[in-house]
Structures are given as structure tokens and as C-alpha cells.
Amino acid sequence: MPVFFLAGHTTSWTLFNIATVPGVQDRIAEELDSLGLLATPQRPTPRELQWEDLKALPYLTAATKEAMRMLPVVSVMGRVAGSDMMCGPYKIPKGTVVGTPLFAIHNTIHNWQEPEVFRPERWLDVPVETYVYDSTTNTSGGE
């Protein structure tokens, strides 16, 4: 059940930003309409979304990524060091639990200009494949 609640919260946050930030909803509607995916008076029954359509919806993808940046589903990600290692000047012994504060990283002025502003445009020049992880080959971005 916790995953369901997180997914609902994430969806709500995404839809809230799409609906309240000027221009975002209209731009997404234009994308959907251009692919025949939006109900209109001229097309009361839109066609069904296909997997391939996702690559043709860059602004919708950008809006979703921006919502995930501002309020990630998981605020801290923990991993266990598999070997002794150095992180900058710090020695991390094997077996140490290391926490990555995703919310803090995604909402700091050190990484983002105006991190408190919902701006999907910041993702438009980022290749979609950059953020696709293939667990079978342990690679991302087609590498």
C-alpha cells in the first residue's frame, strides 16, 4: 500500500503544477491534440495512447520530470558501500549505509536556478534516453 499512496501523491503534485502554472496545460494539450490523443468537439473520441507516442510528447515528459525533481517520490535513497571507497576527502568503509538526500539535491540553488519554480522547459534539451536505466545490462542512456 505505501507505493500506492506515494504514486497518488506524485500524480496529484504533477497535475497540480500542470493546472496552475500558466501555459503548461495548454502546451501539453497542444502536444496531445497533434497526435490525436485529446478529445475535442471535432474528435470526441481520441485514439488510444501507444507506447511509441511517449517519445512524441516531449513537453509532457518534461513536465513530469520537473514535478519529480521538485517533489521526488523517494526523498532519501540509501545504499550500502560494497567496498572501501573515497568520496571527496571522506573514507567510506565497506558495509556503510550511505544516504543520498534526493529532495535536497533536487531543490537547492547549488544545482538549479530557481529550484522553487515549476519550469518544464529546463528538461527539453535533455535526451529522454539519458534517464532510462536498463537493469539487465546495468547501463543507462543506451551505453
Short mmCIF file of N, CA and C in Angstrom, two decimals:
data_model
loop_
_atom_site.label_atom_id
_atom_site.label_comp_id
_atom_site.label_asym_id
_atom_site.label_seq_id
_atom_site.Cartn_x
_atom_site.Cartn_y
_atom_site.Cartn_z
N MET A 1 0.78 -1.21 0.00
CA MET A 1 0.00 0.00 0.00
C MET A 1 0.83 1.28 0.00
N PRO A 2 1.99 1.36 0.65
CA PRO A 2 2.74 2.62 0.65
C PRO A 2 3.08 3.11 -0.76
N VAL A 3 3.37 2.20 -1.68
CA VAL A 3 3.70 2.61 -3.04
C VAL A 3 2.50 3.30 -3.69
N PHE A 4 1.30 2.76 -3.45
CA PHE A 4 0.09 3.37 -3.99
C PHE A 4 -0.06 4.80 -3.50
N PHE A 5 0.13 5.01 -2.22
CA PHE A 5 -0.03 6.35 -1.67
C PHE A 5 1.02 7.30 -2.24
N LEU A 6 2.25 6.84 -2.41
CA LEU A 6 3.28 7.68 -2.99
C LEU A 6 2.96 8.02 -4.43
N ALA A 7 2.50 7.04 -5.18
CA ALA A 7 2.17 7.28 -6.58
C ALA A 7 1.02 8.27 -6.69
N GLY A 8 0.03 8.15 -5.83
CA GLY A 8 -1.08 9.09 -5.83
C GLY A 8 -0.63 10.50 -5.50
N HIS A 9 0.26 10.63 -4.55
CA HIS A 9 0.79 11.93 -4.16
C HIS A 9 1.57 12.54 -5.32
N THR A 10 2.38 11.73 -5.99
CA THR A 10 3.17 12.20 -7.11
C THR A 10 2.28 12.65 -8.26
N THR A 11 1.28 11.86 -8.56
CA THR A 11 0.35 12.21 -9.63
C THR A 11 -0.38 13.51 -9.29
N SER A 12 -0.82 13.64 -8.06
CA SER A 12 -1.52 14.85 -7.63
C SER A 12 -0.64 16.08 -7.77
N TRP A 13 0.61 15.97 -7.34
CA TRP A 13 1.54 17.09 -7.42
C TRP A 13 1.79 17.47 -8.88
N THR A 14 1.95 16.48 -9.75
CA THR A 14 2.19 16.75 -11.16
C THR A 14 0.98 17.46 -11.77
N LEU A 15 -0.21 16.94 -11.53
CA LEU A 15 -1.42 17.55 -12.08
C LEU A 15 -1.66 18.95 -11.51
N PHE A 16 -1.36 19.15 -10.24
CA PHE A 16 -1.50 20.47 -9.63
C PHE A 16 -0.64 21.49 -10.37
N ASN A 17 0.61 21.15 -10.62
CA ASN A 17 1.51 22.08 -11.31
C ASN A 17 1.09 22.30 -12.76
N ILE A 18 0.68 21.25 -13.44
CA ILE A 18 0.23 21.39 -14.83
C ILE A 18 -0.98 22.34 -14.89
N ALA A 19 -1.87 22.22 -13.93
CA ALA A 19 -3.10 23.02 -13.94
C ALA A 19 -2.91 24.45 -13.47
N THR A 20 -1.92 24.71 -12.63
CA THR A 20 -1.82 26.04 -12.02
C THR A 20 -0.71 26.93 -12.58
N VAL A 21 0.25 26.35 -13.27
CA VAL A 21 1.33 27.18 -13.84
C VAL A 21 0.90 27.63 -15.23
N PRO A 22 0.82 28.93 -15.45
CA PRO A 22 0.32 29.45 -16.72
C PRO A 22 1.05 28.86 -17.94
N GLY A 23 0.25 28.43 -18.92
CA GLY A 23 0.78 27.94 -20.19
C GLY A 23 1.10 26.47 -20.25
N VAL A 24 1.34 25.83 -19.13
CA VAL A 24 1.76 24.42 -19.13
C VAL A 24 0.65 23.52 -19.64
N GLN A 25 -0.55 23.67 -19.11
CA GLN A 25 -1.66 22.81 -19.52
C GLN A 25 -1.97 23.00 -21.01
N ASP A 26 -1.94 24.24 -21.49
CA ASP A 26 -2.21 24.49 -22.91
C ASP A 26 -1.17 23.84 -23.81
N ARG A 27 0.08 23.92 -23.41
CA ARG A 27 1.15 23.33 -24.23
C ARG A 27 1.04 21.81 -24.28
N ILE A 28 0.70 21.18 -23.16
CA ILE A 28 0.52 19.72 -23.14
C ILE A 28 -0.69 19.35 -23.99
N ALA A 29 -1.76 20.13 -23.90
CA ALA A 29 -2.96 19.86 -24.70
C ALA A 29 -2.63 19.94 -26.19
N GLU A 30 -1.81 20.90 -26.59
CA GLU A 30 -1.40 21.02 -28.00
C GLU A 30 -0.65 19.77 -28.45
N GLU A 31 0.26 19.29 -27.60
CA GLU A 31 1.00 18.06 -27.94
C GLU A 31 0.05 16.87 -28.11
N LEU A 32 -0.83 16.70 -27.14
CA LEU A 32 -1.77 15.58 -27.20
C LEU A 32 -2.68 15.69 -28.42
N ASP A 33 -3.16 16.89 -28.70
CA ASP A 33 -4.04 17.10 -29.84
C ASP A 33 -3.32 16.81 -31.16
N SER A 34 -2.05 17.20 -31.26
CA SER A 34 -1.31 16.97 -32.51
C SER A 34 -1.16 15.48 -32.83
N LEU A 35 -1.27 14.63 -31.81
CA LEU A 35 -1.16 13.18 -32.02
C LEU A 35 -2.53 12.50 -32.03
N GLY A 36 -3.59 13.29 -31.93
CA GLY A 36 -4.93 12.70 -31.91
C GLY A 36 -5.29 12.06 -30.59
N LEU A 37 -4.61 12.48 -29.52
CA LEU A 37 -4.81 11.88 -28.20
C LEU A 37 -5.69 12.71 -27.29
N LEU A 38 -6.27 13.80 -27.81
CA LEU A 38 -7.08 14.69 -27.00
C LEU A 38 -8.50 14.73 -27.54
N ALA A 39 -9.48 14.59 -26.66
CA ALA A 39 -10.88 14.71 -27.08
C ALA A 39 -11.17 16.17 -27.40
N THR A 40 -11.75 16.41 -28.54
CA THR A 40 -12.13 17.76 -28.97
C THR A 40 -13.54 17.68 -29.56
N PRO A 41 -14.18 18.82 -29.80
CA PRO A 41 -15.50 18.76 -30.45
C PRO A 41 -15.45 18.07 -31.82
N GLN A 42 -14.36 18.26 -32.52
CA GLN A 42 -14.21 17.63 -33.83
C GLN A 42 -13.82 16.15 -33.72
N ARG A 43 -13.24 15.78 -32.61
CA ARG A 43 -12.79 14.39 -32.37
C ARG A 43 -13.18 14.00 -30.95
N PRO A 44 -14.45 13.67 -30.73
CA PRO A 44 -14.92 13.38 -29.37
C PRO A 44 -14.29 12.12 -28.77
N THR A 45 -13.81 11.22 -29.62
CA THR A 45 -13.17 10.01 -29.11
C THR A 45 -11.72 9.99 -29.59
N PRO A 46 -10.79 10.35 -28.72
CA PRO A 46 -9.38 10.33 -29.15
C PRO A 46 -8.89 8.90 -29.33
N ARG A 47 -7.82 8.78 -30.08
CA ARG A 47 -7.24 7.44 -30.26
C ARG A 47 -6.53 7.03 -28.97
N GLU A 48 -6.28 5.76 -28.84
CA GLU A 48 -5.64 5.22 -27.65
C GLU A 48 -4.14 5.50 -27.67
N LEU A 49 -3.61 5.85 -26.54
CA LEU A 49 -2.17 6.11 -26.41
C LEU A 49 -1.38 4.83 -26.68
N GLN A 50 -0.33 4.94 -27.47
CA GLN A 50 0.57 3.82 -27.76
C GLN A 50 1.93 4.12 -27.12
N TRP A 51 2.67 3.08 -26.82
CA TRP A 51 4.00 3.23 -26.19
C TRP A 51 4.88 4.19 -27.00
N GLU A 52 4.84 4.08 -28.31
CA GLU A 52 5.69 4.90 -29.19
C GLU A 52 5.34 6.39 -29.08
N ASP A 53 4.10 6.70 -28.68
CA ASP A 53 3.69 8.10 -28.56
C ASP A 53 4.50 8.86 -27.52
N LEU A 54 5.00 8.17 -26.53
CA LEU A 54 5.70 8.85 -25.43
C LEU A 54 6.90 9.66 -25.93
N LYS A 55 7.59 9.17 -26.95
CA LYS A 55 8.74 9.92 -27.49
C LYS A 55 8.29 11.16 -28.25
N ALA A 56 7.03 11.22 -28.63
CA ALA A 56 6.50 12.37 -29.36
C ALA A 56 5.79 13.36 -28.42
N LEU A 57 5.98 13.20 -27.13
CA LEU A 57 5.36 14.08 -26.13
C LEU A 57 6.46 14.70 -25.24
N PRO A 58 7.37 15.47 -25.83
CA PRO A 58 8.49 15.99 -25.05
C PRO A 58 8.10 16.95 -23.94
N TYR A 59 7.08 17.76 -24.16
CA TYR A 59 6.71 18.71 -23.10
C TYR A 59 6.01 18.02 -21.94
N LEU A 60 5.15 17.06 -22.24
CA LEU A 60 4.52 16.28 -21.17
C LEU A 60 5.58 15.53 -20.37
N THR A 61 6.56 14.96 -21.06
CA THR A 61 7.66 14.28 -20.38
C THR A 61 8.44 15.26 -19.51
N ALA A 62 8.72 16.44 -20.05
CA ALA A 62 9.45 17.46 -19.30
C ALA A 62 8.67 17.91 -18.06
N ALA A 63 7.36 18.07 -18.19
CA ALA A 63 6.53 18.47 -17.05
C ALA A 63 6.55 17.40 -15.96
N THR A 64 6.53 16.15 -16.37
CA THR A 64 6.58 15.05 -15.41
C THR A 64 7.93 15.01 -14.70
N LYS A 65 9.01 15.17 -15.46
CA LYS A 65 10.35 15.19 -14.85
C LYS A 65 10.51 16.36 -13.89
N GLU A 66 9.95 17.51 -14.26
CA GLU A 66 10.05 18.67 -13.38
C GLU A 66 9.29 18.45 -12.08
N ALA A 67 8.13 17.83 -12.16
CA ALA A 67 7.38 17.52 -10.94
C ALA A 67 8.16 16.53 -10.07
N MET A 68 8.82 15.55 -10.69
CA MET A 68 9.62 14.58 -9.93
C MET A 68 10.86 15.24 -9.33
N ARG A 69 11.41 16.24 -10.03
CA ARG A 69 12.56 16.96 -9.48
C ARG A 69 12.14 17.71 -8.22
N MET A 70 11.03 18.42 -8.31
CA MET A 70 10.61 19.26 -7.19
C MET A 70 10.15 18.46 -5.97
N LEU A 71 9.49 17.35 -6.21
CA LEU A 71 8.99 16.55 -5.11
C LEU A 71 9.16 15.07 -5.46
N PRO A 72 10.38 14.56 -5.33
CA PRO A 72 10.63 13.16 -5.71
C PRO A 72 9.82 12.18 -4.85
N VAL A 73 9.48 11.06 -5.45
CA VAL A 73 8.71 10.03 -4.74
C VAL A 73 9.46 9.57 -3.51
N VAL A 74 10.75 9.41 -3.64
CA VAL A 74 11.61 8.99 -2.52
C VAL A 74 12.50 10.17 -2.18
N SER A 75 12.45 10.65 -0.95
CA SER A 75 13.24 11.83 -0.60
C SER A 75 14.68 11.50 -0.23
N VAL A 76 14.93 10.28 0.24
CA VAL A 76 16.30 9.84 0.55
C VAL A 76 16.46 8.42 0.02
N MET A 77 17.57 8.19 -0.67
CA MET A 77 17.87 6.87 -1.21
C MET A 77 19.09 6.31 -0.48
N GLY A 78 18.99 5.13 0.06
CA GLY A 78 20.10 4.53 0.79
C GLY A 78 20.74 3.39 0.02
N ARG A 79 22.05 3.30 0.14
CA ARG A 79 22.81 2.21 -0.47
C ARG A 79 23.88 1.77 0.52
N VAL A 80 24.34 0.54 0.37
CA VAL A 80 25.41 0.02 1.21
C VAL A 80 26.68 -0.05 0.37
N ALA A 81 27.76 0.55 0.88
CA ALA A 81 29.04 0.53 0.16
C ALA A 81 29.52 -0.91 0.02
N GLY A 82 29.78 -1.32 -1.21
CA GLY A 82 30.23 -2.69 -1.48
C GLY A 82 31.72 -2.90 -1.26
N SER A 83 32.44 -1.81 -1.13
CA SER A 83 33.88 -1.88 -0.88
C SER A 83 34.32 -0.59 -0.22
N ASP A 84 35.52 -0.58 0.34
CA ASP A 84 36.06 0.66 0.89
C ASP A 84 36.21 1.64 -0.27
N MET A 85 35.87 2.90 -0.01
CA MET A 85 35.98 3.89 -1.08
C MET A 85 36.17 5.27 -0.50
N MET A 86 36.52 6.20 -1.38
CA MET A 86 36.66 7.59 -1.00
C MET A 86 35.58 8.39 -1.72
N CYS A 87 34.98 9.33 -1.00
CA CYS A 87 34.03 10.28 -1.59
C CYS A 87 34.56 11.66 -1.22
N GLY A 88 35.27 12.27 -2.15
CA GLY A 88 35.98 13.50 -1.84
C GLY A 88 37.02 13.19 -0.78
N PRO A 89 37.05 13.95 0.31
CA PRO A 89 38.04 13.71 1.35
C PRO A 89 37.61 12.64 2.38
N TYR A 90 36.44 12.05 2.18
CA TYR A 90 35.88 11.13 3.18
C TYR A 90 36.08 9.67 2.80
N LYS A 91 36.58 8.88 3.77
CA LYS A 91 36.71 7.45 3.57
C LYS A 91 35.40 6.79 4.00
N ILE A 92 34.86 5.95 3.10
CA ILE A 92 33.62 5.23 3.39
C ILE A 92 33.96 3.75 3.44
N PRO A 93 33.94 3.15 4.64
CA PRO A 93 34.28 1.74 4.76
C PRO A 93 33.20 0.84 4.14
N LYS A 94 33.63 -0.30 3.65
CA LYS A 94 32.71 -1.30 3.12
C LYS A 94 31.62 -1.59 4.17
N GLY A 95 30.37 -1.71 3.70
CA GLY A 95 29.26 -2.01 4.61
C GLY A 95 28.57 -0.79 5.19
N THR A 96 29.11 0.40 4.94
CA THR A 96 28.50 1.62 5.45
C THR A 96 27.25 1.95 4.65
N VAL A 97 26.17 2.31 5.33
CA VAL A 97 24.97 2.76 4.65
C VAL A 97 25.16 4.23 4.30
N VAL A 98 25.00 4.53 3.02
CA VAL A 98 25.17 5.90 2.54
C VAL A 98 23.81 6.40 2.06
N GLY A 99 23.39 7.53 2.59
CA GLY A 99 22.10 8.11 2.21
C GLY A 99 22.30 9.25 1.23
N THR A 100 21.54 9.24 0.16
CA THR A 100 21.56 10.32 -0.83
C THR A 100 20.28 11.13 -0.67
N PRO A 101 20.39 12.38 -0.25
CA PRO A 101 19.20 13.20 0.00
C PRO A 101 18.63 13.78 -1.30
N LEU A 102 17.81 12.99 -1.99
CA LEU A 102 17.30 13.39 -3.30
C LEU A 102 16.52 14.70 -3.26
N PHE A 103 15.66 14.87 -2.26
CA PHE A 103 14.89 16.11 -2.18
C PHE A 103 15.83 17.31 -2.09
N ALA A 104 16.84 17.22 -1.25
CA ALA A 104 17.78 18.33 -1.08
C ALA A 104 18.56 18.61 -2.36
N ILE A 105 19.02 17.56 -3.02
CA ILE A 105 19.77 17.71 -4.27
C ILE A 105 18.90 18.36 -5.35
N HIS A 106 17.65 17.96 -5.40
CA HIS A 106 16.75 18.45 -6.45
C HIS A 106 16.17 19.83 -6.17
N ASN A 107 16.37 20.35 -4.96
CA ASN A 107 15.75 21.62 -4.59
C ASN A 107 16.74 22.63 -4.02
N THR A 108 17.98 22.57 -4.46
CA THR A 108 18.97 23.52 -3.96
C THR A 108 19.42 24.46 -5.06
N ILE A 109 19.72 25.70 -4.69
CA ILE A 109 20.20 26.68 -5.66
C ILE A 109 21.60 26.32 -6.16
N HIS A 110 22.25 25.37 -5.50
CA HIS A 110 23.58 24.95 -5.94
C HIS A 110 23.50 24.09 -7.20
N ASN A 111 22.34 23.50 -7.45
CA ASN A 111 22.17 22.63 -8.63
C ASN A 111 21.17 23.17 -9.64
N TRP A 112 20.28 24.07 -9.22
CA TRP A 112 19.20 24.53 -10.09
C TRP A 112 19.00 26.03 -9.95
N GLN A 113 18.74 26.70 -11.05
CA GLN A 113 18.34 28.10 -10.98
C GLN A 113 16.86 28.12 -10.61
N GLU A 114 16.53 28.89 -9.62
CA GLU A 114 15.16 29.00 -9.12
C GLU A 114 14.51 27.62 -8.93
N PRO A 115 15.06 26.81 -8.02
CA PRO A 115 14.53 25.45 -7.83
C PRO A 115 13.08 25.41 -7.36
N GLU A 116 12.59 26.49 -6.78
CA GLU A 116 11.21 26.53 -6.28
C GLU A 116 10.19 26.79 -7.40
N VAL A 117 10.68 27.07 -8.61
CA VAL A 117 9.80 27.38 -9.74
C VAL A 117 9.59 26.14 -10.61
N PHE A 118 8.32 25.83 -10.90
CA PHE A 118 7.98 24.72 -11.79
C PHE A 118 8.21 25.18 -13.21
N ARG A 119 9.28 24.67 -13.83
CA ARG A 119 9.67 25.09 -15.17
C ARG A 119 10.04 23.86 -16.02
N PRO A 120 9.06 23.24 -16.69
CA PRO A 120 9.34 22.05 -17.51
C PRO A 120 10.39 22.30 -18.59
N GLU A 121 10.51 23.53 -19.05
CA GLU A 121 11.45 23.83 -20.14
C GLU A 121 12.89 23.46 -19.81
N ARG A 122 13.23 23.38 -18.53
CA ARG A 122 14.61 23.04 -18.19
C ARG A 122 14.98 21.62 -18.60
N TRP A 123 13.97 20.79 -18.93
CA TRP A 123 14.22 19.40 -19.32
C TRP A 123 14.14 19.17 -20.84
N LEU A 124 13.77 20.17 -21.61
CA LEU A 124 13.52 19.94 -23.03
C LEU A 124 14.76 19.57 -23.83
N ASP A 125 15.93 20.02 -23.42
CA ASP A 125 17.15 19.70 -24.16
C ASP A 125 17.89 18.49 -23.61
N VAL A 126 17.29 17.80 -22.64
CA VAL A 126 17.89 16.61 -22.05
C VAL A 126 17.33 15.38 -22.77
N PRO A 127 18.19 14.57 -23.40
CA PRO A 127 17.68 13.39 -24.10
C PRO A 127 16.92 12.46 -23.15
N VAL A 128 15.76 12.00 -23.59
CA VAL A 128 14.95 11.09 -22.77
C VAL A 128 15.75 9.87 -22.37
N GLU A 129 16.53 9.34 -23.27
CA GLU A 129 17.27 8.11 -23.02
C GLU A 129 18.32 8.27 -21.93
N THR A 130 18.72 9.50 -21.62
CA THR A 130 19.70 9.75 -20.57
C THR A 130 19.21 9.21 -19.23
N TYR A 131 17.89 9.19 -19.04
CA TYR A 131 17.34 8.81 -17.75
C TYR A 131 16.67 7.44 -17.77
N VAL A 132 16.99 6.65 -18.77
CA VAL A 132 16.42 5.31 -18.85
C VAL A 132 17.49 4.32 -18.39
N TYR A 133 17.19 3.55 -17.36
CA TYR A 133 18.13 2.59 -16.79
C TYR A 133 17.73 1.19 -17.17
N ASP A 134 18.69 0.41 -17.68
CA ASP A 134 18.43 -0.99 -18.06
C ASP A 134 19.11 -1.88 -17.02
N SER A 135 18.32 -2.45 -16.13
CA SER A 135 18.88 -3.26 -15.05
C SER A 135 19.47 -4.58 -15.55
N THR A 136 19.10 -5.01 -16.76
CA THR A 136 19.64 -6.27 -17.27
C THR A 136 21.08 -6.12 -17.73
N THR A 137 21.46 -4.91 -18.16
CA THR A 137 22.84 -4.68 -18.60
C THR A 137 23.58 -3.70 -17.70
N ASN A 138 22.88 -3.17 -16.69
CA ASN A 138 23.46 -2.20 -15.75
C ASN A 138 23.99 -0.96 -16.49
N THR A 139 23.21 -0.48 -17.48
CA THR A 139 23.60 0.70 -18.24
C THR A 139 22.44 1.67 -18.32
N SER A 140 22.76 2.90 -18.73
CA SER A 140 21.71 3.89 -18.96
C SER A 140 22.08 4.69 -20.20
N GLY A 141 21.10 5.32 -20.79
CA GLY A 141 21.35 6.18 -21.93
C GLY A 141 21.82 5.44 -23.16
N GLY A 142 21.52 4.17 -23.27
CA GLY A 142 21.91 3.41 -24.45
C GLY A 142 23.39 3.04 -24.48
N GLU A 143 24.09 3.29 -23.37
CA GLU A 143 25.53 2.97 -23.33
C GLU A 143 25.75 1.56 -22.82
#
